[in-house]
Amino acid sequence: MLLTGMYACSLKAVAHPISLTDVIFDVREDHVRVRLGMAAEDLVLHYELKANKQYRIESDKLKEAAGKYREFLESRLQLRTADGKLLSSDFQGVNLSQLPDDGVLQTELKERWLNYHWKFHAPVKPQFITIRQEFGESQPASMDCLLLHNGFLAERARQLVSGESYTLELDWE
């Protein structure tokens, strides 16, 4: 019994972190507005950022990582037309207002969110838009999608895992 207890105490608890993003897709007549929200924790895991002596991840490091992560997101978030053509996008900005100047406590990494904004150029009144994410590079990734058409809920929310696609059919009548 004593040996079993010692063995159990020597085992490490291994957690498999998962990247969770929350994305709103709003399909308009000739473009798609995209807001992608993610916890600061994703940046810490992806770039292996370390806390300082006050158990904070420095704000400057998080902001620098957020800039780098934008490229990662842009290369792995895809929107396509019915004929499979990849839509181009214009980056509209990132909201970093939830990152305090003195950094983020390790215990608050899941509570502090960043929001990236893009405008994807679409053909006029597309009949279908296909969404795909491939964020799962170093860890599993799940993306919760809210699908809007002209600002109104188009259908129920979806969850896409990395490598999965979903096609939204649009009725312009």
Short mmCIF file of C-alpha atoms in Angstrom, two decimals:
data_model
loop_
_atom_site.label_atom_id
_atom_site.label_comp_id
_atom_site.label_asym_id
_atom_site.label_seq_id
_atom_site.Cartn_x
_atom_site.Cartn_y
_atom_site.Cartn_z
CA MET A 1 0.00 0.00 0.00
CA LEU A 2 2.82 2.36 0.90
CA LEU A 3 4.60 1.62 -2.40
CA THR A 4 1.41 2.20 -4.37
CA GLY A 5 0.91 5.56 -2.64
CA MET A 6 4.50 6.62 -3.31
CA TYR A 7 4.17 5.61 -6.98
CA ALA A 8 0.90 7.55 -7.36
CA CYS A 9 2.48 10.65 -5.85
CA SER A 10 5.42 10.44 -8.24
CA LEU A 11 3.20 10.54 -11.35
CA LYS A 12 2.86 13.91 -13.03
CA ALA A 13 -0.56 15.24 -13.88
CA VAL A 14 -0.41 15.82 -17.61
CA ALA A 15 -2.96 18.17 -19.12
CA HIS A 16 -3.46 18.60 -22.82
CA PRO A 17 -4.15 22.29 -23.38
CA ILE A 18 -6.60 23.14 -26.10
CA SER A 19 -6.77 26.34 -28.10
CA LEU A 20 -10.28 27.79 -27.91
CA THR A 21 -11.37 30.61 -30.17
CA ASP A 22 -14.72 32.33 -30.41
CA VAL A 23 -15.48 33.67 -33.89
CA ILE A 24 -18.35 35.70 -35.29
CA PHE A 25 -18.84 35.53 -39.07
CA ASP A 26 -21.24 38.16 -40.40
CA VAL A 27 -21.88 37.70 -44.14
CA ARG A 28 -22.85 40.93 -45.86
CA GLU A 29 -23.70 41.62 -49.51
CA ASP A 30 -20.08 41.83 -50.71
CA HIS A 31 -17.92 40.98 -47.69
CA VAL A 32 -17.72 38.95 -44.49
CA ARG A 33 -16.91 40.64 -41.20
CA VAL A 34 -14.93 38.40 -38.88
CA ARG A 35 -14.23 38.91 -35.19
CA LEU A 36 -11.99 36.27 -33.63
CA GLY A 37 -11.67 36.27 -29.86
CA MET A 38 -9.11 34.25 -27.95
CA ALA A 39 -7.72 34.07 -24.44
CA ALA A 40 -4.25 35.41 -23.67
CA GLU A 41 -3.47 31.87 -22.54
CA ASP A 42 -3.18 30.79 -26.22
CA LEU A 43 -0.31 33.22 -26.74
CA VAL A 44 1.47 31.97 -23.61
CA LEU A 45 1.14 28.35 -24.74
CA HIS A 46 2.02 28.99 -28.37
CA TYR A 47 5.10 31.13 -27.68
CA GLU A 48 6.04 29.56 -24.31
CA LEU A 49 5.99 32.93 -22.54
CA LYS A 50 7.24 32.89 -18.95
CA ALA A 51 5.90 34.81 -15.98
CA ASN A 52 8.01 37.33 -14.08
CA LYS A 53 8.67 37.24 -10.30
CA GLN A 54 5.21 38.74 -9.66
CA TYR A 55 3.59 35.79 -11.54
CA ARG A 56 2.63 38.06 -14.42
CA ILE A 57 3.16 37.70 -18.14
CA GLU A 58 4.48 41.09 -19.20
CA SER A 59 2.11 43.12 -21.35
CA ASP A 60 4.82 43.99 -23.90
CA LYS A 61 5.57 40.31 -24.46
CA LEU A 62 1.86 39.53 -24.91
CA LYS A 63 1.41 42.40 -27.37
CA GLU A 64 4.44 41.32 -29.39
CA ALA A 65 3.14 37.73 -29.43
CA ALA A 66 -0.32 38.97 -30.50
CA GLY A 67 1.27 40.66 -33.52
CA LYS A 68 3.09 37.47 -34.50
CA TYR A 69 -0.01 35.35 -33.89
CA ARG A 70 -1.97 37.46 -36.36
CA GLU A 71 0.12 35.96 -39.18
CA PHE A 72 -0.53 32.47 -37.83
CA LEU A 73 -4.29 33.10 -37.75
CA GLU A 74 -4.39 34.68 -41.21
CA SER A 75 -2.61 31.72 -42.75
CA ARG A 76 -4.92 29.19 -41.07
CA LEU A 77 -8.39 30.77 -41.16
CA GLN A 78 -9.89 30.24 -44.60
CA LEU A 79 -13.12 31.41 -46.19
CA ARG A 80 -14.01 30.10 -49.65
CA THR A 81 -16.71 30.66 -52.24
CA ALA A 82 -18.92 27.93 -53.72
CA ASP A 83 -16.33 27.28 -56.45
CA GLY A 84 -13.55 26.87 -53.86
CA LYS A 85 -11.93 30.27 -54.42
CA LEU A 86 -10.12 31.54 -51.32
CA LEU A 87 -11.38 34.95 -50.15
CA SER A 88 -8.80 37.67 -49.54
CA SER A 89 -9.00 39.76 -46.39
CA ASP A 90 -8.02 43.10 -44.95
CA PHE A 91 -6.92 43.18 -41.33
CA GLN A 92 -8.99 45.74 -39.44
CA GLY A 93 -7.14 45.64 -36.10
CA VAL A 94 -6.79 43.85 -32.81
CA ASN A 95 -8.31 44.94 -29.50
CA LEU A 96 -5.77 44.45 -26.71
CA SER A 97 -7.61 46.54 -24.11
CA GLN A 98 -7.95 43.59 -21.70
CA LEU A 99 -4.17 43.41 -21.28
CA PRO A 100 -3.24 45.60 -18.29
CA ASP A 101 -0.05 47.67 -18.52
CA ASP A 102 1.49 45.76 -15.60
CA GLY A 103 0.89 42.40 -17.31
CA VAL A 104 -1.53 39.53 -16.84
CA LEU A 105 -1.46 37.33 -13.77
CA GLN A 106 -1.06 33.64 -14.57
CA THR A 107 -4.39 33.00 -12.86
CA GLU A 108 -6.13 35.44 -15.24
CA LEU A 109 -4.82 34.14 -18.58
CA LYS A 110 -8.14 32.49 -19.48
CA GLU A 111 -10.12 35.60 -18.52
CA ARG A 112 -8.16 38.15 -20.59
CA TRP A 113 -9.29 38.14 -24.23
CA LEU A 114 -7.91 39.63 -27.43
CA ASN A 115 -10.17 40.32 -30.41
CA TYR A 116 -8.88 40.31 -33.99
CA HIS A 117 -10.99 41.86 -36.76
CA TRP A 118 -10.91 41.20 -40.52
CA LYS A 119 -12.98 42.05 -43.55
CA PHE A 120 -13.02 39.24 -46.14
CA HIS A 121 -13.92 40.27 -49.69
CA ALA A 122 -16.72 38.14 -51.16
CA PRO A 123 -18.54 38.08 -54.48
CA VAL A 124 -21.84 39.99 -54.45
CA LYS A 125 -24.50 37.99 -52.62
CA PRO A 126 -22.64 34.68 -52.40
CA GLN A 127 -24.84 31.60 -52.23
CA PHE A 128 -22.34 29.65 -50.09
CA ILE A 129 -19.40 30.51 -47.84
CA THR A 130 -17.17 27.71 -46.57
CA ILE A 131 -15.26 28.25 -43.33
CA ARG A 132 -12.19 26.24 -42.33
CA GLN A 133 -9.67 26.61 -39.53
CA GLU A 134 -6.35 24.85 -39.09
CA PHE A 135 -5.18 26.28 -35.76
CA GLY A 136 -4.18 22.92 -34.25
CA GLU A 137 -0.44 22.99 -34.84
CA SER A 138 1.12 22.32 -31.44
CA GLN A 139 -2.10 21.64 -29.52
CA PRO A 140 -5.71 20.67 -30.26
CA ALA A 141 -7.83 23.60 -31.44
CA SER A 142 -11.56 24.23 -31.39
CA MET A 143 -13.37 27.24 -32.86
CA ASP A 144 -16.88 28.23 -31.76
CA CYS A 145 -18.62 29.94 -34.70
CA LEU A 146 -21.56 32.30 -34.56
CA LEU A 147 -22.95 32.59 -38.09
CA LEU A 148 -24.73 35.83 -38.99
CA HIS A 149 -26.28 37.06 -42.23
CA ASN A 150 -26.60 40.85 -42.40
CA GLY A 151 -26.26 41.01 -38.62
CA PHE A 152 -28.95 38.40 -37.89
CA LEU A 153 -28.46 34.83 -36.77
CA ALA A 154 -28.27 32.67 -39.90
CA GLU A 155 -28.36 29.32 -38.12
CA ARG A 156 -27.32 27.70 -34.88
CA ALA A 157 -23.77 28.12 -33.63
CA ARG A 158 -21.19 25.60 -34.80
CA GLN A 159 -17.99 24.25 -33.36
CA LEU A 160 -15.16 23.38 -35.74
CA VAL A 161 -12.09 21.42 -34.74
CA SER A 162 -8.82 22.02 -36.55
CA GLY A 163 -8.98 20.79 -40.14
CA GLU A 164 -12.78 20.71 -40.27
CA SER A 165 -14.84 22.78 -42.74
CA TYR A 166 -18.41 24.05 -42.64
CA THR A 167 -20.42 25.50 -45.52
CA LEU A 168 -23.06 28.12 -44.81
CA GLU A 169 -25.87 28.42 -47.38
CA LEU A 170 -27.23 31.94 -47.76
CA ASP A 171 -30.72 33.02 -48.81
CA TRP A 172 -30.72 36.61 -50.06
CA GLU A 173 -34.49 36.71 -50.50
#
